[in-house]
Structures are given as C-alpha cells and as structure tokens.
Amino acid sequence: MPQASQAQPEQSTVKDISPTIMAIGEFWKAFRKNKPAIAGTFIVVFFILLAIFARFIAPQGINDQNIGIRLQPPSAAHWFGTDDFGRDIFSRIVFGARLSLRVGFLSVVGSIIAGTLLGVIAGYFGRFLDVVISRIFDILLAFPSILLSIAIVAILGPSLNNALVAIAIVNIPVFGRLVRSRVLTVKEEEYVVAARSIGMGDMRIIFHHVLPNSFAPIIVQGTLNIATAILDAAGLGFLGMGAQAPLPEWGKMLSDSREYIQNAPWTVLFPGLAIVLVVVGFNLIGDGLRDALDPRMKN
C-alpha cells in the first residue's frame, strides 16, 4: 500500500510537467524556423556577452585620455579610432553596451510590472476603476513618448537613472492597455466562469488563470519595447537629458561627436551602428516571438 501511494504523486507530477515540455518544444520548433529571429538572437546575445565581459574585452579604460592621439582614425591600436579626448572608441562602445542594455531591460521590467497591475485591475474589476485607469492611459498616450520623457527628466533632473524612470513611466500605458484587453477576453472564458462558480477567489483566478493566459503578448511587446527603450535612452542622451559625461552611453557619444562628423566620421559611425544593431536585433526577436506564440501564425 505505501508503495502505491508513493507512485501516484510521481505519475501526476509527470503528467503536469509533460504538457509544459511539449509546449516549450513546439515554441522552439516554430521559433528556430524564423531565420531573421535567429539572426536577431545572435546579435542580442553578442551584445549581452560584450556587456558581461566588458572588462576583459575592452583594451583600455573608458576615461583614459591622450590628447596626443585625439581623433585618430581606426587602426590596429584603436579598432574604432579615438574621440576628441583621445579615448578609445571601441572600449567606450563595449562598456556602453552595459548602460544601454540596463536601461532597456530595467525600464521594460518596471513598465511590465506597473502596467500589468493596472491593466488587471481595470480589466478584471472594471466599473469605476476601469474608467479612471483607462483615462490615465489615454492622457499619457496623448503625448509623444520622447516629449513626455523629456518632461519627466526635466522635473527629476538629467541623469541616466532618471531617464530610465522616465522611459518606464512612458511605457506603462502600452502594457496596461495590452493586459486590460487580454483580461477582458480571458475573464469571459468558460474555465474562468467555472472557477468563479465553484467559489474560487478573485486573486486565485487572476494568478492561476488570467495572468498565465496573458503572458504571450506581454513577452512579445516587452521584447519590442526594449528596442524602443534603448532608442529613447539614446535620444535623451543625445539631447543632454540622459547619461552625463563621462559615461560612455551611445546617445551621449553621438552628441559629443556631432561637430566632428565631417573631419572624423568614425566618432559618430560606430556608436550609431551599435544602436542600430541592438534595436534591429530586439525587433527581429520580437517578430519571431510573435509568430511562434500566436496560434494564427503557425500555419
């Protein structure tokens, strides 16, 4: 008898895990067929590795100045050339990957947490809360994202951390409206109605049924928004509202080098190319995730 009682939980555990493994396998099978998404994954992983191992990859310090070699073109000693202070551009781009990716990931995570919370409240409980939260989303979305970011940074003060906060706030309505629309659909599904009819509490329904069935669009939108956040951070840095000197943020590097675009174009070319590659990489991954997670796209 004890042996039979022990075997039953093991079988149920296997039954619970196997659908998850199958779902992951199906997702990966669909995702790897998308060649642009795989290319985007390689690009993003490359920059993530640059950020992680920046201290070992960068040949020089980000603030090592040598006026005697200022504005030198790319060479064996300085792969991407030097800037107006004689600093190695390649080293600054490598360390700049840390700043740009940190802003992208952290701002999107903050937006997802806040937007999901507000979206669930508005979509699930509805009524007065839905009206108030939806109107707040509409007001925030009425402003161009870069202008709203500039206004928030102007209030908080120019810095990379304040730019991160501003970008997170600007993107909250995007995830809030996405989650709200998804919750409005999921909460009317039969399994949710059945769970409510047997007395399951609202919090349990939300965490066991509503949110798990809303993750797919959040993941896709989050991946795409990382690219947008990196662009916004670069734009704020270019305008002097984001990262401040001597931080090697890519947008700030573009701003500092714009007056040398004719005499030393490499000072602008390589930071701009880094921004383009990262943004394209995340956009390709987002498109691949959308195609792999959307049942309508599987055929």
Short mmCIF file of C-alpha atoms in Angstrom, two decimals, residues 35-274:
data_model
loop_
_atom_site.label_atom_id
_atom_site.label_comp_id
_atom_site.label_asym_id
_atom_site.label_seq_id
_atom_site.Cartn_x
_atom_site.Cartn_y
_atom_site.Cartn_z
CA LYS A 35 15.79 32.81 -39.71
CA PRO A 36 15.62 36.58 -39.05
CA ALA A 37 14.65 35.88 -35.42
CA ILE A 38 17.64 33.57 -35.02
CA ALA A 39 19.88 36.26 -36.52
CA GLY A 40 18.41 38.80 -34.08
CA THR A 41 19.07 36.39 -31.20
CA PHE A 42 22.74 36.11 -32.19
CA ILE A 43 23.03 39.91 -32.36
CA VAL A 44 21.47 40.43 -28.94
CA VAL A 45 23.45 37.61 -27.33
CA PHE A 46 26.63 39.09 -28.81
CA PHE A 47 25.98 42.47 -27.18
CA ILE A 48 24.95 40.84 -23.90
CA LEU A 49 28.27 38.99 -23.85
CA LEU A 50 30.05 42.26 -24.62
CA ALA A 51 28.33 43.86 -21.64
CA ILE A 52 29.10 40.96 -19.29
CA PHE A 53 32.77 40.61 -20.23
CA ALA A 54 33.43 44.29 -20.96
CA ARG A 55 36.36 44.47 -18.53
CA PHE A 56 38.12 41.65 -20.33
CA ILE A 57 37.27 42.73 -23.89
CA ALA A 58 37.93 46.48 -23.76
CA PRO A 59 41.63 47.16 -24.41
CA GLN A 60 41.61 50.46 -22.48
CA GLY A 61 39.69 52.26 -19.77
CA ILE A 62 36.66 54.28 -20.80
CA ASN A 63 38.16 57.53 -19.48
CA ASP A 64 41.81 57.03 -20.41
CA GLN A 65 42.64 60.29 -22.22
CA ASN A 66 45.54 61.01 -24.53
CA ILE A 67 45.25 64.35 -26.31
CA GLY A 68 48.23 63.45 -28.47
CA ILE A 69 46.17 60.85 -30.37
CA ARG A 70 42.82 62.66 -30.44
CA LEU A 71 40.57 62.00 -33.45
CA GLN A 72 42.78 59.23 -34.80
CA PRO A 73 41.14 57.01 -37.48
CA PRO A 74 40.64 53.27 -36.90
CA SER A 75 43.90 51.36 -36.64
CA ALA A 76 45.41 48.22 -35.14
CA ALA A 77 45.93 50.05 -31.85
CA HIS A 78 42.45 51.58 -31.80
CA TRP A 79 40.00 49.48 -33.79
CA PHE A 80 37.27 52.14 -33.89
CA GLY A 81 39.58 55.15 -33.67
CA THR A 82 39.71 57.75 -30.91
CA ASP A 83 37.43 60.63 -29.92
CA ASP A 84 38.19 64.30 -29.28
CA PHE A 85 39.80 63.47 -25.93
CA GLY A 86 41.93 60.66 -27.31
CA ARG A 87 39.78 57.98 -25.69
CA ASP A 88 39.44 54.58 -27.34
CA ILE A 89 36.00 54.46 -29.00
CA PHE A 90 35.87 50.65 -29.10
CA SER A 91 36.34 50.43 -25.31
CA ARG A 92 33.64 53.03 -24.73
CA ILE A 93 31.19 51.23 -27.02
CA VAL A 94 31.82 47.94 -25.23
CA PHE A 95 31.15 49.48 -21.83
CA GLY A 96 28.26 51.47 -23.31
CA ALA A 97 26.52 48.17 -24.05
CA ARG A 98 26.11 47.74 -20.28
CA LEU A 99 24.37 51.09 -19.93
CA SER A 100 22.06 50.72 -22.93
CA LEU A 101 21.01 47.15 -22.12
CA ARG A 102 20.50 48.03 -18.45
CA VAL A 103 18.19 50.89 -19.37
CA GLY A 104 16.34 48.72 -21.88
CA PHE A 105 15.78 45.74 -19.59
CA LEU A 106 15.08 47.56 -16.31
CA SER A 107 12.75 50.15 -17.81
CA VAL A 108 10.71 47.48 -19.59
CA VAL A 109 10.54 45.29 -16.46
CA GLY A 110 9.26 48.27 -14.48
CA SER A 111 6.71 49.08 -17.19
CA ILE A 112 5.52 45.47 -17.31
CA ILE A 113 5.04 45.25 -13.54
CA ALA A 114 3.17 48.54 -13.23
CA GLY A 115 1.24 48.17 -16.48
CA THR A 116 0.20 44.58 -15.70
CA LEU A 117 -1.01 45.57 -12.24
CA LEU A 118 -3.09 48.48 -13.55
CA GLY A 119 -4.30 46.52 -16.58
CA VAL A 120 -5.52 43.61 -14.45
CA ILE A 121 -7.33 45.95 -12.05
CA ALA A 122 -9.00 47.81 -14.91
CA GLY A 123 -9.91 44.75 -16.96
CA TYR A 124 -10.95 42.33 -14.22
CA PHE A 125 -12.75 44.56 -11.74
CA GLY A 126 -13.98 47.14 -14.28
CA ARG A 127 -16.55 49.82 -13.48
CA PHE A 128 -15.17 52.99 -11.89
CA LEU A 129 -11.62 51.66 -11.66
CA ASP A 130 -11.63 50.81 -15.36
CA VAL A 131 -12.80 54.30 -16.31
CA VAL A 132 -10.21 56.09 -14.16
CA ILE A 133 -7.25 53.90 -15.19
CA SER A 134 -8.22 53.94 -18.87
CA ARG A 135 -8.44 57.74 -18.88
CA ILE A 136 -4.99 57.96 -17.28
CA PHE A 137 -3.64 55.70 -20.03
CA ASP A 138 -5.30 57.86 -22.68
CA ILE A 139 -3.77 61.03 -21.26
CA LEU A 140 -0.27 59.55 -21.18
CA LEU A 141 -0.62 58.16 -24.70
CA ALA A 142 -1.75 61.56 -25.99
CA PHE A 143 1.82 62.86 -25.64
CA PRO A 144 4.66 61.75 -27.94
CA SER A 145 6.81 59.39 -25.91
CA ILE A 146 10.06 61.32 -26.35
CA LEU A 147 8.43 64.62 -25.32
CA LEU A 148 6.87 63.06 -22.23
CA SER A 149 10.23 61.51 -21.36
CA ILE A 150 11.93 64.88 -21.70
CA ALA A 151 9.31 66.49 -19.45
CA ILE A 152 9.75 63.83 -16.76
CA VAL A 153 13.55 64.05 -16.89
CA ALA A 154 13.33 67.85 -16.72
CA ILE A 155 11.38 67.50 -13.47
CA LEU A 156 13.62 64.80 -11.97
CA GLY A 157 16.92 66.14 -13.30
CA PRO A 158 19.19 64.95 -16.13
CA SER A 159 20.80 61.57 -15.37
CA LEU A 160 20.80 58.04 -16.71
CA ASN A 161 18.74 56.68 -13.79
CA ASN A 162 16.11 59.41 -14.18
CA ALA A 163 15.98 58.67 -17.91
CA LEU A 164 15.35 55.03 -17.03
CA VAL A 165 12.46 56.04 -14.75
CA ALA A 166 11.01 58.34 -17.40
CA ILE A 167 11.12 55.65 -20.09
CA ALA A 168 9.46 53.17 -17.73
CA ILE A 169 6.63 55.61 -16.94
CA VAL A 170 6.06 56.40 -20.61
CA ASN A 171 5.68 52.71 -21.48
CA ILE A 172 3.26 51.83 -18.66
CA PRO A 173 0.13 52.62 -20.74
CA VAL A 174 1.35 50.36 -23.56
CA PHE A 175 1.42 47.29 -21.32
CA GLY A 176 -1.58 48.45 -19.30
CA ARG A 177 -3.88 48.60 -22.30
CA LEU A 178 -2.48 45.36 -23.69
CA VAL A 179 -3.11 43.50 -20.43
CA ARG A 180 -6.53 45.10 -19.95
CA SER A 181 -7.73 43.97 -23.39
CA ARG A 182 -6.39 40.48 -22.77
CA VAL A 183 -8.02 40.26 -19.33
CA LEU A 184 -11.37 41.36 -20.73
CA THR A 185 -11.22 38.38 -23.10
CA VAL A 186 -9.83 35.77 -20.71
CA LYS A 187 -12.19 36.51 -17.83
CA GLU A 188 -15.17 35.53 -20.01
CA GLU A 189 -13.69 32.15 -20.94
CA GLU A 190 -15.53 29.05 -19.75
CA TYR A 191 -12.78 27.85 -17.43
CA VAL A 192 -12.73 31.21 -15.62
CA VAL A 193 -16.52 31.23 -15.30
CA ALA A 194 -16.38 27.67 -13.97
CA ALA A 195 -13.71 28.60 -11.44
CA ARG A 196 -15.80 31.54 -10.26
CA SER A 197 -18.91 29.35 -9.98
CA ILE A 198 -17.21 26.91 -7.59
CA GLY A 199 -16.24 29.75 -5.27
CA MET A 200 -12.62 30.41 -6.31
CA GLY A 201 -11.46 33.84 -5.11
CA ASP A 202 -10.60 36.71 -7.42
CA MET A 203 -6.89 36.71 -6.55
CA ARG A 204 -6.61 32.99 -7.20
CA ILE A 205 -8.42 33.32 -10.51
CA ILE A 206 -6.15 36.17 -11.55
CA PHE A 207 -2.89 34.39 -10.69
CA HIS A 208 -3.94 30.88 -11.79
CA HIS A 209 -5.98 31.60 -14.92
CA VAL A 210 -5.93 35.21 -16.10
CA LEU A 211 -2.23 36.13 -15.92
CA PRO A 212 -0.83 32.82 -17.21
CA ASN A 213 -3.00 33.17 -20.30
CA SER A 214 -1.88 36.76 -20.84
CA PHE A 215 1.88 36.24 -20.80
CA ALA A 216 2.41 35.63 -24.53
CA PRO A 217 1.52 39.14 -25.78
CA ILE A 218 3.34 40.69 -22.81
CA ILE A 219 6.54 38.85 -23.71
CA VAL A 220 6.32 39.89 -27.36
CA GLN A 221 5.56 43.53 -26.55
CA GLY A 222 8.26 43.59 -23.89
CA THR A 223 10.90 42.42 -26.35
CA LEU A 224 9.88 45.08 -28.86
CA ASN A 225 9.80 47.75 -26.17
CA ILE A 226 13.38 47.00 -25.11
CA ALA A 227 14.42 48.24 -28.55
CA THR A 228 12.24 51.33 -28.13
CA ALA A 229 13.65 51.98 -24.65
CA ILE A 230 17.23 51.81 -25.94
CA LEU A 231 16.34 54.28 -28.69
CA ASP A 232 14.65 56.62 -26.21
CA ALA A 233 17.66 56.46 -23.87
CA ALA A 234 19.96 57.28 -26.79
CA GLY A 235 17.69 60.16 -27.78
CA LEU A 236 17.68 61.58 -24.26
CA GLY A 237 21.44 61.18 -24.05
CA PHE A 238 21.85 62.96 -27.39
CA LEU A 239 19.76 65.87 -26.08
CA GLY A 240 21.76 66.04 -22.85
CA MET A 241 18.85 64.82 -20.73
CA GLY A 242 20.07 61.28 -20.17
CA ALA A 243 23.53 59.96 -19.33
CA GLN A 244 26.01 62.65 -18.39
CA ALA A 245 29.75 62.84 -19.12
CA PRO A 246 31.94 60.89 -18.81
CA LEU A 247 29.56 57.88 -19.05
CA PRO A 248 30.03 56.07 -22.39
CA GLU A 249 26.34 55.93 -23.30
CA TRP A 250 25.89 55.58 -27.05
CA GLY A 251 23.50 58.51 -27.47
CA LYS A 252 25.78 60.75 -25.42
CA MET A 253 28.73 59.65 -27.57
CA LEU A 254 26.81 60.71 -30.68
CA SER A 255 26.04 64.07 -29.12
CA ASP A 256 29.66 64.70 -28.14
CA SER A 257 30.92 63.79 -31.62
CA ARG A 258 28.39 65.52 -33.86
CA GLU A 259 30.67 68.50 -34.53
CA TYR A 260 33.35 66.14 -35.84
CA ILE A 261 31.09 64.27 -38.26
CA GLN A 262 32.92 65.64 -41.31
CA ASN A 263 36.51 65.51 -40.08
CA ALA A 264 36.22 62.30 -38.01
CA PRO A 265 33.10 60.41 -39.13
CA TRP A 266 34.13 57.25 -37.23
CA THR A 267 33.34 59.00 -33.95
CA VAL A 268 29.66 59.02 -35.00
CA LEU A 269 29.56 55.92 -37.20
CA PHE A 270 30.38 53.25 -34.63
CA PRO A 271 28.10 54.40 -31.76
CA GLY A 272 25.28 54.84 -34.25
CA LEU A 273 25.92 51.40 -35.73
CA ALA A 274 25.82 49.85 -32.24
#
